[in-house]
PDB file of C-alpha atoms in Angstrom:
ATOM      1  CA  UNK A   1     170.719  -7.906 115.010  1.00  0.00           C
ATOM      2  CA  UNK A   2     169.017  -5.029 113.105  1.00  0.00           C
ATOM      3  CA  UNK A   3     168.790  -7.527 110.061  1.00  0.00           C
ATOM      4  CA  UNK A   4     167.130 -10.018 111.864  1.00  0.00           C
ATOM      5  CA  UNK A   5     164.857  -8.058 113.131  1.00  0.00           C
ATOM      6  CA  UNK A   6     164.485  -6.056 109.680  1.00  0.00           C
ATOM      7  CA  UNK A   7     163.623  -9.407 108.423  1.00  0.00           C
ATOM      8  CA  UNK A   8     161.224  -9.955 111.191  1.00  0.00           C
ATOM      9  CA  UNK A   9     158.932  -7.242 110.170  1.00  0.00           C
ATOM     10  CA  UNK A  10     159.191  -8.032 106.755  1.00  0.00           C
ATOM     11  CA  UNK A  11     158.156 -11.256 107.110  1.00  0.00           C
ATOM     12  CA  UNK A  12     155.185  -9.773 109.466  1.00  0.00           C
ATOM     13  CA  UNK A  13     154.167  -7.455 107.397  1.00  0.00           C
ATOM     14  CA  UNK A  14     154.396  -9.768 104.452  1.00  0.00           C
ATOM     15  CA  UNK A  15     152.186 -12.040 105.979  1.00  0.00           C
ATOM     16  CA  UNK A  16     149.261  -9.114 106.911  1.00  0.00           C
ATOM     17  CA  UNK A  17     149.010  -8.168 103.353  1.00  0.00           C
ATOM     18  CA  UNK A  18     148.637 -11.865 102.092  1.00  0.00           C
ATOM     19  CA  UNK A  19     145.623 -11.616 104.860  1.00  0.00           C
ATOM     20  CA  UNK A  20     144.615  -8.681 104.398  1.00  0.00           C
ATOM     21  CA  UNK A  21     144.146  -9.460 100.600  1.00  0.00           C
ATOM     22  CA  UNK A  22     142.107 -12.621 100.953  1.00  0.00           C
ATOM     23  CA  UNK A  23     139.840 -11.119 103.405  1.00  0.00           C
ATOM     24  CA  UNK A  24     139.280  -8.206 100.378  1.00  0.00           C
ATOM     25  CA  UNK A  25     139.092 -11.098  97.861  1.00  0.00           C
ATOM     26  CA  UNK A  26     136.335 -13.246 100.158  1.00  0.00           C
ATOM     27  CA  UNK A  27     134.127  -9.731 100.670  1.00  0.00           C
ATOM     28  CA  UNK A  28     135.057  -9.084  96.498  1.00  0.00           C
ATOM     29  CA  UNK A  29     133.183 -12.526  95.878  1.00  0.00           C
ATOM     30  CA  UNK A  30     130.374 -12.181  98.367  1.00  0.00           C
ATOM     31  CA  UNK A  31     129.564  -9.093  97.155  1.00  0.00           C
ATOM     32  CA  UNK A  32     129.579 -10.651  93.732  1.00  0.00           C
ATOM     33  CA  UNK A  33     127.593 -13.356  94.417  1.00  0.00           C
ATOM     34  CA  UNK A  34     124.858 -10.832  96.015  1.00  0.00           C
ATOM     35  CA  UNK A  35     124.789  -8.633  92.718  1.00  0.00           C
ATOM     36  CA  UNK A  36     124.312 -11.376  90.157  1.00  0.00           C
ATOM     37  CA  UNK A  37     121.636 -12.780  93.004  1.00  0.00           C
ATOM     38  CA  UNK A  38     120.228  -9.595  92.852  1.00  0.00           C
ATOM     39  CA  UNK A  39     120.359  -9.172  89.139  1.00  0.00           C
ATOM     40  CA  UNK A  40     118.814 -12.798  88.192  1.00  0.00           C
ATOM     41  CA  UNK A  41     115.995 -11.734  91.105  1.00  0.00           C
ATOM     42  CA  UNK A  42     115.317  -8.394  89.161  1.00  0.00           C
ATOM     43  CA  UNK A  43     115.085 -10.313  85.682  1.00  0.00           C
ATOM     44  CA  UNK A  44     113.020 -12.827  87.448  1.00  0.00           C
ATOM     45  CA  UNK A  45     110.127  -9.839  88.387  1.00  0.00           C
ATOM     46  CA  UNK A  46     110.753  -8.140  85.007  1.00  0.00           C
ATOM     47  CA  UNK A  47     109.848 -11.374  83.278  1.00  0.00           C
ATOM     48  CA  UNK A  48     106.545 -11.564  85.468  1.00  0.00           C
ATOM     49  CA  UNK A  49     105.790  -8.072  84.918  1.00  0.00           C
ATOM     50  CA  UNK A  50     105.429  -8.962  81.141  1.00  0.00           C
ATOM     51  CA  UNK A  51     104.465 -12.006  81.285  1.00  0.00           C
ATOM     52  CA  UNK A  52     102.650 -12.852  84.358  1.00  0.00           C
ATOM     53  CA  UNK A  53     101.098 -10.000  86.070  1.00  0.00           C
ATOM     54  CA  UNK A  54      97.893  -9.829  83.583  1.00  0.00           C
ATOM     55  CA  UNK A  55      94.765 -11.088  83.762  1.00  0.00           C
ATOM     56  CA  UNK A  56      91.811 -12.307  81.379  1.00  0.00           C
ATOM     57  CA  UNK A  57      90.318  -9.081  81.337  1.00  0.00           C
ATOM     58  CA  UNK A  58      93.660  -7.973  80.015  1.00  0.00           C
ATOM     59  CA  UNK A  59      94.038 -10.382  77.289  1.00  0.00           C
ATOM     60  CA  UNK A  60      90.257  -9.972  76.357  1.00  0.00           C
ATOM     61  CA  UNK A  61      90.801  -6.405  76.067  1.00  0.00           C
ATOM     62  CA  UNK A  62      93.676  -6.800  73.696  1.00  0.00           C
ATOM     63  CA  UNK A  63      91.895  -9.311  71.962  1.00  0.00           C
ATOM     64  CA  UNK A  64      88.731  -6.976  71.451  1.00  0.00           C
ATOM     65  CA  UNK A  65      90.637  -4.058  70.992  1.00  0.00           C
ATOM     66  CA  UNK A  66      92.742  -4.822  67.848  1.00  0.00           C
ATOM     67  CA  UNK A  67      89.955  -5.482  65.852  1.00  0.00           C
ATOM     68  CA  UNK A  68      88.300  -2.533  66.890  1.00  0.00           C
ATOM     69  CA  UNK A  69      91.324  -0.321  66.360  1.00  0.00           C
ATOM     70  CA  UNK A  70      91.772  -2.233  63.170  1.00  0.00           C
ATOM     71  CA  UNK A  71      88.230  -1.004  62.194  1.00  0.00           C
ATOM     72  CA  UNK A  72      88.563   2.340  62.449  1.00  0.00           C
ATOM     73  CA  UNK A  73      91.311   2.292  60.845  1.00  0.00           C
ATOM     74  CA  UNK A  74      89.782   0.886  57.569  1.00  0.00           C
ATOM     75  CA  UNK A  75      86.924   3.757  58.092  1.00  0.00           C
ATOM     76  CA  UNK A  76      89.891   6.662  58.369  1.00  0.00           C
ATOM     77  CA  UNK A  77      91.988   5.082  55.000  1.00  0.00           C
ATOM     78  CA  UNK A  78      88.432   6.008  53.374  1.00  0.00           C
ATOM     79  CA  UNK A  79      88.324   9.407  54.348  1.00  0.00           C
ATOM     80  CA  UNK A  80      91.344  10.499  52.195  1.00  0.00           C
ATOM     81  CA  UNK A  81      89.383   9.620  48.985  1.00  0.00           C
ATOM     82  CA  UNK A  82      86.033  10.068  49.862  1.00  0.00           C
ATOM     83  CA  UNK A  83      85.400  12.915  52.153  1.00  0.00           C
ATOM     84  CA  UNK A  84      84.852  16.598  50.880  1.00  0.00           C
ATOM     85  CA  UNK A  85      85.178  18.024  54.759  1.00  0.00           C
ATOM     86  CA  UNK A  86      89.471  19.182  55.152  1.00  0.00           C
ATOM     87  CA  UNK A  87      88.602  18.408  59.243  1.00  0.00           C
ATOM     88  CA  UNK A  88      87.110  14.752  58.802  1.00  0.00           C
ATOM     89  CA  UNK A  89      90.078  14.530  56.557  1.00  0.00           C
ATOM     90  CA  UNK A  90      92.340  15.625  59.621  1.00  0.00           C
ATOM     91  CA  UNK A  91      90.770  13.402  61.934  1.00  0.00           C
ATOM     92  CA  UNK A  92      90.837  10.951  60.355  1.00  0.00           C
ATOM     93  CA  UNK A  93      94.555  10.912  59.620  1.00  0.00           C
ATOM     94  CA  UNK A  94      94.784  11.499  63.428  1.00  0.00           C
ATOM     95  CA  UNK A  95      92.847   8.455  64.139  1.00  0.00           C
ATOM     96  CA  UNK A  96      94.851   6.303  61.961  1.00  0.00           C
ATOM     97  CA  UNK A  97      98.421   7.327  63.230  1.00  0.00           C
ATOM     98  CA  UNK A  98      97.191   7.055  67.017  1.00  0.00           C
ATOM     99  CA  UNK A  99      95.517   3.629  66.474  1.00  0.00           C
ATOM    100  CA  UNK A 100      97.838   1.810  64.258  1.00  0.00           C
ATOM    101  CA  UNK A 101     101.248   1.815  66.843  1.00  0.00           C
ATOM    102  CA  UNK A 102      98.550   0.820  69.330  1.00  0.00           C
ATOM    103  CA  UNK A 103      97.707  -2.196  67.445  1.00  0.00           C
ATOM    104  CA  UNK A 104     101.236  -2.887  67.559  1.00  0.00           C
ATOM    105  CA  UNK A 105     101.711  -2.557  71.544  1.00  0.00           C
ATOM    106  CA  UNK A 106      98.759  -4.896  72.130  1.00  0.00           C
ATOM    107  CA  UNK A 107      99.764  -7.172  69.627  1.00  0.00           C
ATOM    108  CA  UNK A 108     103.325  -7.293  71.514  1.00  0.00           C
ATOM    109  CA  UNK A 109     101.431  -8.276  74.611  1.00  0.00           C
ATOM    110  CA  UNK A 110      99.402 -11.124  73.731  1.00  0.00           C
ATOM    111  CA  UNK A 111     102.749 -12.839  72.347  1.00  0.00           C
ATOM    112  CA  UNK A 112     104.488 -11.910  75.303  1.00  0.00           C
ATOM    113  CA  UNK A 113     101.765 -13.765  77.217  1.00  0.00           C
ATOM    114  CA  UNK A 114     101.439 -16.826  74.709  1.00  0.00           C
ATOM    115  CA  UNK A 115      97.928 -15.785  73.421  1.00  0.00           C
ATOM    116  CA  UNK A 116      96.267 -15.187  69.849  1.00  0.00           C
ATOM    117  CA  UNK A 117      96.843 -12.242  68.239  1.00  0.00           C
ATOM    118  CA  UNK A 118      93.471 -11.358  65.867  1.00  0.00           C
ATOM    119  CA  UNK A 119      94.594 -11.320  62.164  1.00  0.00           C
ATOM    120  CA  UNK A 120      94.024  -8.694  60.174  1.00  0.00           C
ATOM    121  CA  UNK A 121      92.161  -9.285  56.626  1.00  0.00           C
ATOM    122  CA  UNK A 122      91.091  -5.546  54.942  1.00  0.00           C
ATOM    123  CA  UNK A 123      88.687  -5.837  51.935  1.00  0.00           C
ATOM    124  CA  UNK A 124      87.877  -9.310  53.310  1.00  0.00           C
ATOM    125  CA  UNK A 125      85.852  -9.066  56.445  1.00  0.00           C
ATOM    126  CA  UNK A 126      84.947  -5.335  57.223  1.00  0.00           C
ATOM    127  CA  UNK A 127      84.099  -6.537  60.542  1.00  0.00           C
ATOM    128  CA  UNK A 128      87.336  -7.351  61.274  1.00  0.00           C
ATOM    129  CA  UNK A 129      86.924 -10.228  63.589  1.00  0.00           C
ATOM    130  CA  UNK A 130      84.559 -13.250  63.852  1.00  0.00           C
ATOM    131  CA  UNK A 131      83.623 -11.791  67.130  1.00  0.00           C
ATOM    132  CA  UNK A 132      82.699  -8.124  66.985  1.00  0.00           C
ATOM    133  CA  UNK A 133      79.069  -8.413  67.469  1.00  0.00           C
ATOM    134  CA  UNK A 134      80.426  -8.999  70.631  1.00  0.00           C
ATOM    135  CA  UNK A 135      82.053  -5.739  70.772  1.00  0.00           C
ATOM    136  CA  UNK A 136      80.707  -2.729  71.074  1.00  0.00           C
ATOM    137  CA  UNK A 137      80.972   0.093  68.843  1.00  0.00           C
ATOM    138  CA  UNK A 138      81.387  -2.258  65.833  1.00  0.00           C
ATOM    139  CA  UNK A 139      79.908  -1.823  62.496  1.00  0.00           C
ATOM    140  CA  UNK A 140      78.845  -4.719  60.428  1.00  0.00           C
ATOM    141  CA  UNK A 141      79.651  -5.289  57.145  1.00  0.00           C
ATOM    142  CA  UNK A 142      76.601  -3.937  55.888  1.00  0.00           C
ATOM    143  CA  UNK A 143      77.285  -0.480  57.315  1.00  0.00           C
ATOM    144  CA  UNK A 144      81.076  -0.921  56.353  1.00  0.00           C
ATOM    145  CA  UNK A 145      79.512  -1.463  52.334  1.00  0.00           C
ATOM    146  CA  UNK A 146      77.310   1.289  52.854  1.00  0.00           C
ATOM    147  CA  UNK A 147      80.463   3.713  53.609  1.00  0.00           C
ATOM    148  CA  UNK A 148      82.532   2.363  50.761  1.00  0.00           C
ATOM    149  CA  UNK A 149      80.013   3.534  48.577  1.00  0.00           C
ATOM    150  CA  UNK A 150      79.471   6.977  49.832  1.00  0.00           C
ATOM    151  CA  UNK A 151      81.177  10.500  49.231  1.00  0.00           C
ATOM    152  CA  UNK A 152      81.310  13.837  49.411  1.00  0.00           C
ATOM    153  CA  UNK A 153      79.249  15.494  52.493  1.00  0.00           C
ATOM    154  CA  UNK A 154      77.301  12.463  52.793  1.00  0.00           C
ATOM    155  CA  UNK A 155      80.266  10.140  53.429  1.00  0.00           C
ATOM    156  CA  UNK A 156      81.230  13.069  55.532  1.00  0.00           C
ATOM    157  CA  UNK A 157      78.160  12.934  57.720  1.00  0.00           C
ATOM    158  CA  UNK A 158      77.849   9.021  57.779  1.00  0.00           C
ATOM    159  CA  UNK A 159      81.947   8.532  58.579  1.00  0.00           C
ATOM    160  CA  UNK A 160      80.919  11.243  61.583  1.00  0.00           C
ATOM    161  CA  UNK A 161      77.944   9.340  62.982  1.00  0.00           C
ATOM    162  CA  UNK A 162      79.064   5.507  62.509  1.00  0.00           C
ATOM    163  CA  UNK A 163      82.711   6.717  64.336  1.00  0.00           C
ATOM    164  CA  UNK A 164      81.106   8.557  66.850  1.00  0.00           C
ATOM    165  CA  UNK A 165      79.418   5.607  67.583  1.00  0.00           C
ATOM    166  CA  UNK A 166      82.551   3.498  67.398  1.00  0.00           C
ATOM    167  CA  UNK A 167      84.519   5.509  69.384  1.00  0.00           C
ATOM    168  CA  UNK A 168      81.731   5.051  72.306  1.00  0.00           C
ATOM    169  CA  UNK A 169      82.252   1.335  71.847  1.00  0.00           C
ATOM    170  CA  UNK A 170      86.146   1.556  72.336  1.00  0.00           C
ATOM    171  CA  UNK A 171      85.725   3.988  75.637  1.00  0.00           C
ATOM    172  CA  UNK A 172      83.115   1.281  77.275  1.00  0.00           C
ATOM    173  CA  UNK A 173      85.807  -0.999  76.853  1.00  0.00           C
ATOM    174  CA  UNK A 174      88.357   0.615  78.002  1.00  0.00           C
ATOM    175  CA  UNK A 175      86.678   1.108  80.994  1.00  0.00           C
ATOM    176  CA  UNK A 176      86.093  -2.268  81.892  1.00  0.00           C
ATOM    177  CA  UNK A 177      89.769  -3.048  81.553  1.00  0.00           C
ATOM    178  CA  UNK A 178      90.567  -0.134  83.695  1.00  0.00           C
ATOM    179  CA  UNK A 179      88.003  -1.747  85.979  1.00  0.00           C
ATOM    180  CA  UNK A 180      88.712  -4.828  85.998  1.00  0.00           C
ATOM    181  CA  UNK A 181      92.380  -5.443  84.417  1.00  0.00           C
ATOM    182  CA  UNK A 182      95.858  -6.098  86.014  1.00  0.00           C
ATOM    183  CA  UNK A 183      98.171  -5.511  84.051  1.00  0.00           C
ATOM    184  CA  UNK A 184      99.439  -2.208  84.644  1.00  0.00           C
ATOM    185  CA  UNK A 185     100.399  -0.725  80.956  1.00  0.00           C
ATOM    186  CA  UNK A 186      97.053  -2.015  79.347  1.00  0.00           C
ATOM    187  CA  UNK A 187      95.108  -0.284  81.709  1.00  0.00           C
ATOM    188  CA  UNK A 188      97.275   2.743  81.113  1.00  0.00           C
ATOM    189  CA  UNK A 189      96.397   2.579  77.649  1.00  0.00           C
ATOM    190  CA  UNK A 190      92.765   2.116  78.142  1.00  0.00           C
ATOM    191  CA  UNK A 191      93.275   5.052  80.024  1.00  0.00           C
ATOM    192  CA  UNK A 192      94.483   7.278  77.326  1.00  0.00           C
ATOM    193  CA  UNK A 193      91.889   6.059  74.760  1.00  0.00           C
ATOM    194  CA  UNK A 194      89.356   7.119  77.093  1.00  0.00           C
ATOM    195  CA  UNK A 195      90.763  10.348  77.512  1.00  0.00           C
ATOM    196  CA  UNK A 196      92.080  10.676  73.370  1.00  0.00           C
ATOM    197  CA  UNK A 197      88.424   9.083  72.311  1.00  0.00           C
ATOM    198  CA  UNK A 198      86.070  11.303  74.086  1.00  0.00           C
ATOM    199  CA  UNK A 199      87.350  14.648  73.294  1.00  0.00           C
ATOM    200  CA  UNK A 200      87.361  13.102  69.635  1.00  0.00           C
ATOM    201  CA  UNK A 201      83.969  11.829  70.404  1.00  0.00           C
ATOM    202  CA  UNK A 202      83.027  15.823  71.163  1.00  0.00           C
ATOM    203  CA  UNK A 203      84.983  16.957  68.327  1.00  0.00           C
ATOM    204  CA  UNK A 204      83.147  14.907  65.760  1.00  0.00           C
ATOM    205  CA  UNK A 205      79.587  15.806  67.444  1.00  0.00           C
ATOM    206  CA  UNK A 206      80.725  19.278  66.892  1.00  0.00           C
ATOM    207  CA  UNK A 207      81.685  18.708  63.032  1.00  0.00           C
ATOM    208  CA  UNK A 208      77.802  16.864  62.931  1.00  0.00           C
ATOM    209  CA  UNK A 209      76.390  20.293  64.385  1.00  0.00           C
ATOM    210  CA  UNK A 210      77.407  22.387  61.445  1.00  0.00           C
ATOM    211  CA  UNK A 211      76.402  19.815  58.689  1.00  0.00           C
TER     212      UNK A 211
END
């Protein structure tokens, strides 16, 4: 009798488990199937963070912006050979390193977003881009010439004046896109070249002072 009913709850207890176990295997699956839901939804919102969630303000800031950057840059690389001042050689150097990975972001974004990216051609169009009469700030390829050929304190006081000027270009821009723009990490940035470019901006008016 007591191995029947030993048997019994065997059986029973055999048969809870097996239950028990599916029931943990159906919540095991449905809580699977939420994650990778959840997971394809957050990949689905990081993709239109990148891609989607700009505007044309943001691409024509970009646009506008690499040239500009790309600009100043060509200015700075003249600095190391031609200017007599130690601090336009500084800032210079400064301007270079914080402009170039900037190129780089912006450049990132517009093939994210399946736009042109501006080329770059030094010593072939000081101007940089076909459009930066357009822009702000720009020098022409006259005044780009016209620095080439100078040194000493007078490339010293014309690199001064022409980036001053350049640097007021790339802050009225970068207003606009904070204005105007979407895209959350391009305004950002047009953010910190306001902030970077003015207090450059009074640095450089400060170096024209003492000349």
């Amino acid at each position: 009798m007591t191995s029947t009913r030993t048997l019994i709850r065997r059986a029973a207890l055999g048969t809870t488990a097996v239950a028990a176990a599916l029931v943990l295997a159906a919540c095991g699956s449905d809580n699977g199937s939420d994650t990778g839901s959840g997971a394809q939804t957050s990949a689905s919102a990081g993709a239109e963070d990148t891609a989607g969630a700009h505007n044309d303000q943001d691409v024509s800031f970009a646009q506008g912006m690499i040239p500009h950057h790309q600009q100043a840059i060509q200015m700075s690389k003249m600095a190391a050979s031609q200017a007599s001042s130690t601090e336009v050689k500084d800032l210079a150097a400064r301007i270079e390193k914080a402009q170039d990975p900037e190129i780089e972001t912006m450049s990132g974004w517009l093939e994210s977003w399946g736009e042109d990216v501006p080329s770059s051609m030094p010593g072939m169009d000081h101007g940089g881009h076909s459009g930066s009469s357009d822009m702000p700030g720009m020098m022409d390829t006259e005044d780009m010439d016209e620095l080439m050929k100078a040194s000493g304190k007078g490339f010293d006081t014309m690199f001064l004046t022409m980036m001053v000027e350049h640097h007021e270009g790339a802050v009225e821009m970068a207003t606009t896109e904070k204005d105007k723009g979407r895209y959350g990490p391009a305004k950002k940035l047009a953010g910190e070249i306001i902030t970077a470019q003015n207090a450059e901006i009074e640095e450089m008016n400060k170096l024209l002072g003492k000349s």
